[in-house]
XYZ file of C-alpha atoms in Angstrom:
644
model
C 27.977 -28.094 -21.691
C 27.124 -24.207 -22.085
C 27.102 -21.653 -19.407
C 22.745 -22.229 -18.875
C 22.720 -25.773 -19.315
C 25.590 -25.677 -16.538
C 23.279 -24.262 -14.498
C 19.716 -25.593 -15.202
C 20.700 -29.181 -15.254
C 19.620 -31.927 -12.805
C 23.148 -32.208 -11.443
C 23.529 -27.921 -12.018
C 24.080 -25.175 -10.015
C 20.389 -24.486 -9.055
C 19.904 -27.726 -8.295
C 23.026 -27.929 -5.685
C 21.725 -24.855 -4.546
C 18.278 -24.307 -4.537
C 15.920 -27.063 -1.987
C 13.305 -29.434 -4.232
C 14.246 -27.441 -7.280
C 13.701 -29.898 -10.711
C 15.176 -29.388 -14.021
C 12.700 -28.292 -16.917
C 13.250 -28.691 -20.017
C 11.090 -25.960 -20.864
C 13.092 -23.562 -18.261
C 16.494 -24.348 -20.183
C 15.158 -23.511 -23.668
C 13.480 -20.254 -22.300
C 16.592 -19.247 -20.886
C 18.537 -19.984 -23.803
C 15.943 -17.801 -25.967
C 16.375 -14.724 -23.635
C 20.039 -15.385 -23.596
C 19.695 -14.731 -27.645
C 17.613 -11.952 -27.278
C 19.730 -10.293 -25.012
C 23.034 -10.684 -26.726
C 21.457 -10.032 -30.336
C 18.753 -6.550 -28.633
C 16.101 -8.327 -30.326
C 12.487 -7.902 -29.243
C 11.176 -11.035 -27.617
C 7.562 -12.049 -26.580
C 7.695 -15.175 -24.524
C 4.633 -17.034 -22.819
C 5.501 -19.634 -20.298
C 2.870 -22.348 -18.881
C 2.298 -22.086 -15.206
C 5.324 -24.521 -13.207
C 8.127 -23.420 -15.926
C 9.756 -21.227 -13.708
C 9.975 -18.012 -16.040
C 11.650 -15.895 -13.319
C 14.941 -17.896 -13.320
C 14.742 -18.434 -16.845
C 15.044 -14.841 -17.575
C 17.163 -13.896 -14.051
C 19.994 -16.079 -15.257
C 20.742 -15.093 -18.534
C 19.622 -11.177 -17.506
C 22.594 -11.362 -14.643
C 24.583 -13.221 -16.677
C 24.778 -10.489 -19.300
C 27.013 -8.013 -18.381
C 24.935 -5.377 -19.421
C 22.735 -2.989 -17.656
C 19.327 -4.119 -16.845
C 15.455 -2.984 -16.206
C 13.215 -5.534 -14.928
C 9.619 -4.517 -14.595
C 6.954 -6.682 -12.439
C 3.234 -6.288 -12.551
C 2.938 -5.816 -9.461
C 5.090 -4.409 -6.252
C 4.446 -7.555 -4.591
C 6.229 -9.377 -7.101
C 8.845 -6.343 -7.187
C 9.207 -6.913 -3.677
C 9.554 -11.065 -3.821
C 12.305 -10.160 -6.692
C 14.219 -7.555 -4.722
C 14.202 -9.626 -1.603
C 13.946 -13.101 -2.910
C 14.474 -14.536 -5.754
C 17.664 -12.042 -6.965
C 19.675 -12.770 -4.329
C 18.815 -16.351 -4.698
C 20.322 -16.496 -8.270
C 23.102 -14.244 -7.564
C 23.911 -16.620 -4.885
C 24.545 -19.776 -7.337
C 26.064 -17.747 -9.410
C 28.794 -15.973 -7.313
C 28.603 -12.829 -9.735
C 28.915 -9.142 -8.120
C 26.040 -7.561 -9.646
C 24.436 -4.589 -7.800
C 20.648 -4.628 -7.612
C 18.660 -1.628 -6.748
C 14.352 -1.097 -6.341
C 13.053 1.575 -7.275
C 9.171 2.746 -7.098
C 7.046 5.517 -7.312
C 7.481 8.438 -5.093
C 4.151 7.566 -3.636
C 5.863 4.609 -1.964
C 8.345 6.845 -0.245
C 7.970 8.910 3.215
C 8.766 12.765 2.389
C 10.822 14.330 5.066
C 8.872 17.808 4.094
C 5.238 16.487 4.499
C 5.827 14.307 7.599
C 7.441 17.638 8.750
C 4.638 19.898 7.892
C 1.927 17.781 9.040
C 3.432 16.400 12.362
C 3.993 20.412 12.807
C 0.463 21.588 11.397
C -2.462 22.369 13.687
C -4.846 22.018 10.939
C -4.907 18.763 9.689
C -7.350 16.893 11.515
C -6.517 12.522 11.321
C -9.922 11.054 11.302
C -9.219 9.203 14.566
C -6.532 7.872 17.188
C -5.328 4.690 15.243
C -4.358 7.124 12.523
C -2.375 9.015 14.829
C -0.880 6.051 16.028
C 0.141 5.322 12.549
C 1.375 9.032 12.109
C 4.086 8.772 15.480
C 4.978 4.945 14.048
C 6.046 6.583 10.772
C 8.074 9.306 12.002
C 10.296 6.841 13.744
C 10.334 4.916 11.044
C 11.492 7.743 9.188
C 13.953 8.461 11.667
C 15.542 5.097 11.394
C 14.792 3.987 7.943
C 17.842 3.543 5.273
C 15.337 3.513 2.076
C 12.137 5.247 3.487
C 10.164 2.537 1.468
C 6.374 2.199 3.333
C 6.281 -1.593 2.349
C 9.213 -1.560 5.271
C 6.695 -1.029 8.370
C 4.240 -3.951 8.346
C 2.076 -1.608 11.393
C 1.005 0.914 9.436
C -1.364 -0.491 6.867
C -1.645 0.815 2.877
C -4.959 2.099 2.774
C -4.228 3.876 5.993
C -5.291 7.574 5.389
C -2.472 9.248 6.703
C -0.162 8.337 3.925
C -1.492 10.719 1.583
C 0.317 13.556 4.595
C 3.298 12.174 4.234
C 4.261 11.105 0.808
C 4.650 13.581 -2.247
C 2.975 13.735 -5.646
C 4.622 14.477 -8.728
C 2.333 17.721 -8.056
C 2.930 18.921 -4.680
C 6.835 18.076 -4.547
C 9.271 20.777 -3.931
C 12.674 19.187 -5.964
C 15.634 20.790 -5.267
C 13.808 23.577 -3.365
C 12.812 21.636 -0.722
C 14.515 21.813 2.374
C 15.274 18.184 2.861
C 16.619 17.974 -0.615
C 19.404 16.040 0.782
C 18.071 13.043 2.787
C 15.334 12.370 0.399
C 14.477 8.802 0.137
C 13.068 9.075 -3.373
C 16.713 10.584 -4.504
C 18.575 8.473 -2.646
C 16.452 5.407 -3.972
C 16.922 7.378 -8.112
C 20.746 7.423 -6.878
C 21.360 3.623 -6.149
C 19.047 2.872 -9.272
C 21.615 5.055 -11.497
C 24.655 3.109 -9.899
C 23.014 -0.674 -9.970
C 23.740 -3.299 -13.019
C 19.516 -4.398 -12.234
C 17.044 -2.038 -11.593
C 13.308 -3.490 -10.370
C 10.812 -1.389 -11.082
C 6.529 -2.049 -11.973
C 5.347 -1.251 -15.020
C 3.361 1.684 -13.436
C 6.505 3.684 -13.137
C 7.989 2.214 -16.282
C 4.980 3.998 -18.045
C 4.458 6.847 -16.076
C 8.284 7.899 -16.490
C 8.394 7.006 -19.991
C 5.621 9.883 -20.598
C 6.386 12.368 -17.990
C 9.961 11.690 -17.432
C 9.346 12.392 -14.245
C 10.988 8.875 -11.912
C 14.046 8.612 -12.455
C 13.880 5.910 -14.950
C 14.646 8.697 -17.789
C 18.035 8.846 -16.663
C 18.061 4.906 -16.306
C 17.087 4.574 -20.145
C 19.689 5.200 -22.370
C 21.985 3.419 -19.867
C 20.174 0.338 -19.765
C 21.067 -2.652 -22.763
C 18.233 -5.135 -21.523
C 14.656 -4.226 -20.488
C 12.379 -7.072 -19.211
C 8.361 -6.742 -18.481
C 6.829 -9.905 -16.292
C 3.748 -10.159 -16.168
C 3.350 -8.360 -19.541
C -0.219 -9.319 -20.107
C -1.263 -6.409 -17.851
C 0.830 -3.826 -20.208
C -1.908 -2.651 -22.713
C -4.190 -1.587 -19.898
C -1.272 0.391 -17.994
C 0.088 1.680 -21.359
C -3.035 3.355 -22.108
C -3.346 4.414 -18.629
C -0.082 6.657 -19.267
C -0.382 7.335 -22.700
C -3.286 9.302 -22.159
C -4.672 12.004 -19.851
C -6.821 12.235 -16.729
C -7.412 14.729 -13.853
C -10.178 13.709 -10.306
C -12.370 15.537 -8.316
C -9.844 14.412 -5.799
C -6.731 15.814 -7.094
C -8.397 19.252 -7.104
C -9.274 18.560 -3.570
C -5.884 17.678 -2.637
C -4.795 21.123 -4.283
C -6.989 23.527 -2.168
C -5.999 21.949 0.782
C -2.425 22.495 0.217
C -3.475 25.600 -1.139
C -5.665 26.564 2.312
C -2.901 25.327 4.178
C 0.110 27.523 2.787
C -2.101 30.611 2.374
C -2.792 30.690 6.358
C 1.024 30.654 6.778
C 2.049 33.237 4.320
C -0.899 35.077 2.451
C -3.678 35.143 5.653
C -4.687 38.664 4.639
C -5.226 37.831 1.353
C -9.145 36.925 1.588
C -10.159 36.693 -1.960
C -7.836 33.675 -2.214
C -9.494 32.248 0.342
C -13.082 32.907 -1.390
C -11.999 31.301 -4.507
C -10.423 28.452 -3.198
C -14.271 27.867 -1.399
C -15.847 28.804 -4.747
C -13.392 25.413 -6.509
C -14.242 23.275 -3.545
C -18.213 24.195 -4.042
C -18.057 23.762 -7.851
C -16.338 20.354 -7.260
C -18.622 18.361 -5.023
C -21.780 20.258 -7.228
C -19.998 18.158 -10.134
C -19.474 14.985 -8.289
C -23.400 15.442 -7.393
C -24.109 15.178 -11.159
C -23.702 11.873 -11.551
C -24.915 9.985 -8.151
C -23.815 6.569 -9.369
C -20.617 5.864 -7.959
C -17.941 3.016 -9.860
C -19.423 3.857 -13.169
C -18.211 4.989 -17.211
C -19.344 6.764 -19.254
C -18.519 8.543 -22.134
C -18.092 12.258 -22.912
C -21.163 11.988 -24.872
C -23.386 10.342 -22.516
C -21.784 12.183 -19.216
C -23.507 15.533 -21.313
C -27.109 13.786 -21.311
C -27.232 13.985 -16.764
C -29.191 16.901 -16.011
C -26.303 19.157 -14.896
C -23.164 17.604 -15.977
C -22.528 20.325 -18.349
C -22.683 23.680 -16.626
C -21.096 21.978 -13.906
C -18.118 20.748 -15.610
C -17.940 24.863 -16.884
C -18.626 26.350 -13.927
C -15.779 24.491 -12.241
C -13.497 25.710 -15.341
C -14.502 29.422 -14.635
C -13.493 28.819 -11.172
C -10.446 26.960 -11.319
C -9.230 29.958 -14.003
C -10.408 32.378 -10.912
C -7.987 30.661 -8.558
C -4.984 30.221 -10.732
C -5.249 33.941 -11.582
C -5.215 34.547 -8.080
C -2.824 31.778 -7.205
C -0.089 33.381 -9.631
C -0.655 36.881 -7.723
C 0.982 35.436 -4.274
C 3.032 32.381 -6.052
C 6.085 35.111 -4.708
C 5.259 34.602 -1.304
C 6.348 30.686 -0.977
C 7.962 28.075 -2.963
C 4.484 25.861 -1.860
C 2.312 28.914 -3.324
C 4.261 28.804 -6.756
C 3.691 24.743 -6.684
C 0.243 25.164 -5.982
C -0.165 27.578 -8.833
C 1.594 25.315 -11.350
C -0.573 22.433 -10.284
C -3.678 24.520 -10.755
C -2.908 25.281 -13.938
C -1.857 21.592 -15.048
C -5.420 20.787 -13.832
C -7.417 23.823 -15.696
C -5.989 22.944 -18.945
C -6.375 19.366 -18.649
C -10.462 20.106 -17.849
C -10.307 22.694 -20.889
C -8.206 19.796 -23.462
C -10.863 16.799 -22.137
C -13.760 19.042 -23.366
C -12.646 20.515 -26.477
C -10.924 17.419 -27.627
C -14.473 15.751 -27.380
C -14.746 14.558 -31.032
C -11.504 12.809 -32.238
C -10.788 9.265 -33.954
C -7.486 8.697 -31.955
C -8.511 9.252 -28.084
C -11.897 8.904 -25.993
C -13.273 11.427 -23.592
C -14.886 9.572 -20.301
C -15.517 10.169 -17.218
C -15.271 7.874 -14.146
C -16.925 8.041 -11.200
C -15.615 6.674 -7.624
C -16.959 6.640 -4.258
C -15.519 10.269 -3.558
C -14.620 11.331 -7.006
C -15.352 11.810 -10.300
C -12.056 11.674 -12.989
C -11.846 13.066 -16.360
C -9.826 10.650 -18.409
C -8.465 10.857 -22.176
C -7.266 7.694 -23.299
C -6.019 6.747 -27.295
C -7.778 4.222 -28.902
C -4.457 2.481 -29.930
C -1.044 2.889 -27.620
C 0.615 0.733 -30.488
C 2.757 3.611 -32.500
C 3.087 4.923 -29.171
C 4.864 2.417 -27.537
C 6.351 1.156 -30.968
C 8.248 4.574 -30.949
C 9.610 3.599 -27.310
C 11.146 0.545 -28.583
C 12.983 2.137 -31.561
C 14.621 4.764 -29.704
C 18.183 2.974 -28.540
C 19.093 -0.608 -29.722
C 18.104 -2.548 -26.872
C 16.647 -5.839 -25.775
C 13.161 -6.025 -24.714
C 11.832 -8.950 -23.747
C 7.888 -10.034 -22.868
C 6.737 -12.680 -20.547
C 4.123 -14.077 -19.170
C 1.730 -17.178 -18.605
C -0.797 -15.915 -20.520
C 0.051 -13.645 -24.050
C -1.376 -15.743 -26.380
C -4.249 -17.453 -28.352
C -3.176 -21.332 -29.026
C 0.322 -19.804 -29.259
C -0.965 -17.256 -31.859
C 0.871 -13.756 -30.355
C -0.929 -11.725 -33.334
C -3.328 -10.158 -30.674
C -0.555 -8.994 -28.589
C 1.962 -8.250 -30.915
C -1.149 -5.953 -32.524
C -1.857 -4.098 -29.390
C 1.191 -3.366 -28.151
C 3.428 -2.170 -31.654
C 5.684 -5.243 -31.812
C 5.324 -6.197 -34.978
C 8.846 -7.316 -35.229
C 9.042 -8.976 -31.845
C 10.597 -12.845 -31.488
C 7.950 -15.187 -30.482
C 8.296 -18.461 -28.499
C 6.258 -19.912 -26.252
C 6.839 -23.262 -23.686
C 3.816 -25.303 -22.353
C 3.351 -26.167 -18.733
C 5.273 -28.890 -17.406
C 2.809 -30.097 -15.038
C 0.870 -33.479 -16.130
C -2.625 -31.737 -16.923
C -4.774 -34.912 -18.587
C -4.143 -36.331 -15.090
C -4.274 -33.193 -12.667
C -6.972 -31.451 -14.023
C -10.689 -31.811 -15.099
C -12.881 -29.196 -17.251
C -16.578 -29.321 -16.219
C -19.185 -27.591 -18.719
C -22.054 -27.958 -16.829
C -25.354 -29.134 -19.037
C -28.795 -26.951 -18.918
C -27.291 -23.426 -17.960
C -29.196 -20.912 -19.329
C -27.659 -18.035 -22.025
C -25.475 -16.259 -19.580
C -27.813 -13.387 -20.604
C -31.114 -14.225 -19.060
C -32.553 -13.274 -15.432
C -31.953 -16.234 -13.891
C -28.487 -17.512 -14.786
C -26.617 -16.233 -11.658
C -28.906 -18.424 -9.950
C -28.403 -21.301 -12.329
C -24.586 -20.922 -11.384
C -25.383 -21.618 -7.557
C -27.458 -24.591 -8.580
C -25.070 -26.010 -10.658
C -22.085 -25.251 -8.610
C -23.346 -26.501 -5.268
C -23.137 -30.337 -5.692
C -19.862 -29.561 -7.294
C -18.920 -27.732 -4.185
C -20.108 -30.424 -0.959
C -18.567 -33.303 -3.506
C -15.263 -31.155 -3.074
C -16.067 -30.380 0.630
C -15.438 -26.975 -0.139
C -12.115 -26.085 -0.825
C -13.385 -23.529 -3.917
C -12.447 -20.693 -5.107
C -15.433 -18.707 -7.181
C -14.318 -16.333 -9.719
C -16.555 -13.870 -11.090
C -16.749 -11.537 -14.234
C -18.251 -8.546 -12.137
C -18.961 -7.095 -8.645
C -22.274 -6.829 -8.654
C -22.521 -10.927 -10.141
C -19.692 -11.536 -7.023
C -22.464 -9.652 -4.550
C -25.345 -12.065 -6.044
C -23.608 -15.081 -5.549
C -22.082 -14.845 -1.989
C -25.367 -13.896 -1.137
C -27.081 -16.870 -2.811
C -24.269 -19.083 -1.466
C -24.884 -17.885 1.589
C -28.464 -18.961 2.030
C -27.771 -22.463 0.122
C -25.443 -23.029 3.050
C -27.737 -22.285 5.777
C -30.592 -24.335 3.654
C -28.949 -26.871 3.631
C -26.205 -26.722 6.890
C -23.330 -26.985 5.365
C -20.569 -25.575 7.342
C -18.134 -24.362 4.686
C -16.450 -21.074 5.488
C -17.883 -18.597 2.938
C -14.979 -15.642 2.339
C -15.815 -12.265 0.180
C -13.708 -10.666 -1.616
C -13.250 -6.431 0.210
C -14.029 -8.553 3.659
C -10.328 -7.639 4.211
C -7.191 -7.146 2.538
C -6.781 -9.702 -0.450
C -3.352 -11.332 1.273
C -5.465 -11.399 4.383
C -8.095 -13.238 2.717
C -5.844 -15.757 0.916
C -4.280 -16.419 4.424
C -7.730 -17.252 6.172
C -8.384 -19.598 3.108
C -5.477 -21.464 3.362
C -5.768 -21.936 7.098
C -9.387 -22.589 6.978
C -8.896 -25.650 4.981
C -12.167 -26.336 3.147
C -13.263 -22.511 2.687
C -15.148 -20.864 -0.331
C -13.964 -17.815 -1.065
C -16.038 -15.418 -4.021
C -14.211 -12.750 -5.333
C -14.079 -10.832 -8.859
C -10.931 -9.326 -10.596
C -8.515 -9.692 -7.513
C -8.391 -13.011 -7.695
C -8.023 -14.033 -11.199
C -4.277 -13.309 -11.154
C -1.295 -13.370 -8.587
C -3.152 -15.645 -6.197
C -0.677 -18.969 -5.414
C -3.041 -20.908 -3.451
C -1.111 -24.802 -3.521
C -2.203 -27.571 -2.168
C -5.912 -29.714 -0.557
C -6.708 -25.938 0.087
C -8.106 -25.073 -3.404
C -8.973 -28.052 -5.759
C -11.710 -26.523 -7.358
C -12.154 -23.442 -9.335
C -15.319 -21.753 -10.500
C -15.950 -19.844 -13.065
C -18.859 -17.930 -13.816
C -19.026 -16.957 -17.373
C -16.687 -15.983 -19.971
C -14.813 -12.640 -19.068
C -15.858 -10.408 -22.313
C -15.909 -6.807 -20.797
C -18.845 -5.020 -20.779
C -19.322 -3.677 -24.334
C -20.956 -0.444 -22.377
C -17.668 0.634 -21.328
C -16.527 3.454 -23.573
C -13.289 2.670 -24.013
C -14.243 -0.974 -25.357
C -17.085 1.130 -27.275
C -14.911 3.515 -29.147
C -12.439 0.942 -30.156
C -15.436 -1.656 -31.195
C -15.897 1.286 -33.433
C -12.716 1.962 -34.848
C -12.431 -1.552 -35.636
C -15.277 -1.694 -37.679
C -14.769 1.530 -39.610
C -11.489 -0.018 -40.491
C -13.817 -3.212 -42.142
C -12.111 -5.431 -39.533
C -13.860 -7.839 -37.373
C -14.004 -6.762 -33.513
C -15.323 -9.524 -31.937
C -12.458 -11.734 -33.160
C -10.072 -9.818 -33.398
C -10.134 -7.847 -30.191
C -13.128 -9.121 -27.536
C -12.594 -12.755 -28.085
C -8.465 -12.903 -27.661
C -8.669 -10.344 -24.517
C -11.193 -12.365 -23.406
C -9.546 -15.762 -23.534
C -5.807 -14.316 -22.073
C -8.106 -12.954 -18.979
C -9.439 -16.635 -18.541
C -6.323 -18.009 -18.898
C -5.352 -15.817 -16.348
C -8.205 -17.304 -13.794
C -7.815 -20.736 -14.996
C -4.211 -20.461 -13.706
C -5.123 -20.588 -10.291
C -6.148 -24.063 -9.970
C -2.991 -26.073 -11.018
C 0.068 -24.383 -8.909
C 2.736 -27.547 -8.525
C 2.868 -30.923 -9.668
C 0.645 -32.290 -7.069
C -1.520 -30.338 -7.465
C -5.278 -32.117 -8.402
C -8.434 -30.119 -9.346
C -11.589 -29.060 -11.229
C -12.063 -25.897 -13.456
C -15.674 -25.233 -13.567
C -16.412 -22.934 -16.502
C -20.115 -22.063 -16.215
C -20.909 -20.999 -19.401
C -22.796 -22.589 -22.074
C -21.237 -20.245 -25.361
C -18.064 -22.674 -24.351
C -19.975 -25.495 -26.233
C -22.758 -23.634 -28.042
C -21.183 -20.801 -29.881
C -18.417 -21.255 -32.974
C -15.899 -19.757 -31.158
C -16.064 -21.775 -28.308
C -13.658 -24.518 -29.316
C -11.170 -21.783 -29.250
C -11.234 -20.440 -26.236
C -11.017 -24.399 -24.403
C -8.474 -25.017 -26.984
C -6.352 -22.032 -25.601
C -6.429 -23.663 -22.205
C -4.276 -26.165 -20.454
C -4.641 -29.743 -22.105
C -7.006 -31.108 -19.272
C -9.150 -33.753 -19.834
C -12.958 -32.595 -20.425
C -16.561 -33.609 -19.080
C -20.294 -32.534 -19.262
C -20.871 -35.234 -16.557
C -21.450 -34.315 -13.488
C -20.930 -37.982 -11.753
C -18.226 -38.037 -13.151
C -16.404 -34.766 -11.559
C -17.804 -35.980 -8.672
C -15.573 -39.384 -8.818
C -12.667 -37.690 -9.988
C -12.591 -35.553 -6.833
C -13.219 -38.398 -4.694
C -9.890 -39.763 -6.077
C -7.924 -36.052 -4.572
């Protein structure tokens, strides 16, 4: 019996070890793949159904190896359940002494300096008393702290404001010149990485250090033998997050207010600083004003057409060259001055690159707009020779998993996007008992998804569907505004007809918050839009149905989608099947995931969109799906839930 079989067997060490585990066939031969991938540095793109147990598959053989490793999660909620979890779980059974370190973005990580400087500062003004509640709970914290990591102290929430005192930026931090060089928890945390045999990181700093070298992980690198990416469906979007280039409204904020803030301690006489630092802050918010629609894109081309945009966007360029010429005259005067300076002058030329790079056939110009910001962004329309280039520096493994990577086991899409046109392929199906757990309801008579009405036409349809499941629903939809429409239609459906079903929105509160009212509740609806259609584990009575409102195409106004629609068709290549439909099908893979969770697990996927039956490529995209058992008939979803 080999080392893996050893341990994946019914009589193996996991299951002597580990409470209600079950031996998967599917497990064992994933395993056994990554084992070969690792020992031969092959490139490896594995997909693994829901229930296969993909983070022991690849654990074992990754500890097992010997070598160095990088594991990258999707998320640092899943960094954290590795680090704390499901690591020392599997070093456990196997009684190896392998050192594990996590490592994350400095962001995550109190700075000694700026806790310092703002518990010191007369100036900065916390919005209110809870925040400086939060501020005295985080210098103790800091005080006692081994790693420094903010996930450590539950009180203080994320979002709380105060954080962005008391953490650094790749901007504002000092490096060796700062005075707490010594004790700082984002060395010490790059130190224990450099030591460890398995490093956890998100793919977030996997990318950003890969293009700034910036994290430590450039250091990690050429060390490391074995790299593996969960979740690696999410990679394209974060890859051309960090592949290209993009400066807010609020990072130039953030600089004169460090600026302001250091001046008054060392260059107070100094008052044309001061003017120019109001003259940036004026020229900002008179750009932000430009565009009043906040949560919107649009490309360099159309952000010209607003009234304004333009001599805005220059204005704020004269401006910002005003400051950093004035910056660099009293950059002598303190190591924050000289910071301050540098960062200025990242910022003007990034402003200056995003408008004379306007016309290109390899990147897009955009612009962004948030509720207090507006963000220039550059992004390439392909990261593939990018990344590709990554791969081929050092023989290595790399190896890609996730639930969701293909199109009926066809990786082309991926493989496409991402450079790997070399990459291993394999993928395992789901071991749970689908034709019997699950049901997929079309409904009949829906409108094209296209026309006034058919958000309504969703609440209709849905609503016997919902009081035949008492509840117990989870309603994923393709945008905000279509998630606003429907909790609000819901909501008067409810009182129409006094049904006493919780209703939950997603924002309401935090997203683990919300997931933890649901599952107490019982028989609760909850409506929510991209949160939910991925990392939600909701098992159980809880959630046996899950709605769907149409197809997730994105919007084909975005620019990014735009410019590579474009590109695709100047190349003579097809688009819509090519690019649209597969990213399209992965992301309802994605959502369709949350209904089956174990095998006892019982439940309906409602899929409210008529294109499913009506269009060619419809057959496709349920074909890409679990293997569930499929209906148009609404009596009969309504039996088979009255059998759950």
């Amino acid at each position: 019996m080999s080392q893996l079989s050893a341990i994946f067997s019914a009589d193996g060490l996991l299951a002597r070890n580990i409470p209600d585990y079950r031996p998967r066939t599917q497990q064992l031969e994933m395993a056994q793949t990554i084992a070969q991938a690792i020992e031969n540095q092959e490139i490896l793109v594995a997909e693994a159904g829901t229930g296969t147990g993909k983070t022991f598959a690849y654990l074992a053989p990754a500890l097992l190896s010997g070598g160095k490793v990088i594991l990258s999660t999707g998320t640092k909620t899943l960094q954290d359940q590795l680090f704390q979890r499901d690591i020392p779980a599997m070093r456990a059974v196997l009684k190896i002494p392998v050192t594990v370190a996590l490592l994350k973005g400095r962001a995550n990580y109190i700075c000694h300096y700026h806790l310092e400087r703002t518990l010191n500062s007369d100036r900065i003004h916390l919005a209110n008393r809870t925040e400086v509640k939060y501020l005295n709970l985080i210098e103790r914290y800091a005080n006692t702290s081994g790693h420094g990591d903010k996930s450590g102290l539950d009180n203080v929430p994320e979002q709380a404001a105060v954080w962005q005192y008391v953490t650094s930026t790749r901007e504002n931090c000092l490096g060796s010149e700062c005075p707490h060089y010594r004790q700082c928890f984002v060395m010490e945390a790059r130190k224990r990485a450099l030591s460890a045999d398995m490093v956890v990181v998100n793919h977030h700093l996997f990318f950003a250090d890969v293009m700034l070298r910036d994290e430590g992980l450039s250091e990690l690198l050429p060390a490391c033998n074995t790299v593996i990416f969960d979740e690696a469906h999410q990679l394209p979007e974060v890859a051309s997050l960090f592949f290209g280039e993009s400066v807010s409204t609020g990072q130039i904020i953030t600089l004169l207010r460090d600026s302001h803030a250091e001046a008054l301690l060392v260059a107070r006489e100094f008052t044309p600083l001061f003017d120019a630092l109001a003259g940036v802050e004026k020229a900002t918010l008179d750009l932000q004003l430009t565009i009043a629609e906040k949560h919107l894109r649009l490309s360099a081309a159309m952000a010209a057409q607003r009234p304004g945009f333009n001599a805005a966007r220059q204005t704020l360029q004269e401006k910002l060259e005003q400051l950093v010429t004035l910056l660099e005259t009293q950059a002598v005067r303190s190591q924050e001055l000289q910071n301050c300076w540098a960062r200025a002058q990242v910022m003007l030329n990034k402003i200056r690159q995003w408008h004379e790079h306007t016309q290109s056939s390899t990147v897009i110009n955009w612009v962004e707009t948030y509720s207090q910001s507006l963000q220039f962004n550059t992004t390439p329309l392909s990261i593939a020779e990018t990344f590709s280039r990554q791969l081929n520096t050092t023989a290595r493994a790399w190896i890609f998993t996730s639930a969701t990577l293909s199109v009926k086991k066809d990786f082309s899409h991926y493989s496409r996007i991402m450079g790997l046109a070399d990459a291993q392929t394999a993928s395992w199906d789901s071991p749970f008992d689908f034709p019997q757990q699950a049901l997929l309801y079309v409904p009949t008579q829906l409108p094209d998804p296209n026309t006034p009405r058919y958000t309504e036409s969703i609440v209709q349809a849905a609503l016997p569907v919902i009081k035949a499941n008492g509840g117990r629903a989870f309603i994923l939809c393709t945008s905000l505004s279509g998630m606003q429409t429907i909790h609000q239609l819901l909501q008067d459906a409810f009182a129409q007809e006094k049904l006493d079903y919780p209703l939950l929105l997603q924002g309401e509160t935090t997203r683990s918050a919300l997931l933890e009212q649901f599952r107490q509740l019982g028989n609760a609806v909850l409506v929510g839009s991209q949160s939910f259609w991925e990392g939600v584990d909701v098992r159980g009575r809880a959630l046996s149905l899950v709605i769907i409102d149409r197809l997730p195409f994105a919007s084909p106004d975005d620019p990014v989608l735009s410019a590579r629609i474009e590109k695709y068709k100047q190349e003579g290549r097809n688009a819509f099947m090519e690019y649209q439909l597969p990213h399209a099908i992965i992301n309802l893979k994605q959502g369709a995931g949350r209904l089956i969770r174990d095998e006892h697990d019982r439940g309906v996927l409602m899929i409210c969109d008529p294109r499913l039956i009506t269009k060619p490529y419809g057959k496709r995209v349920w074909q890409s799906l679990p293997p569930m058992k499929r209906t148009r008939d609404l009596e009969e979803v309504k039996q088979f839930l009255a059998t759950i």
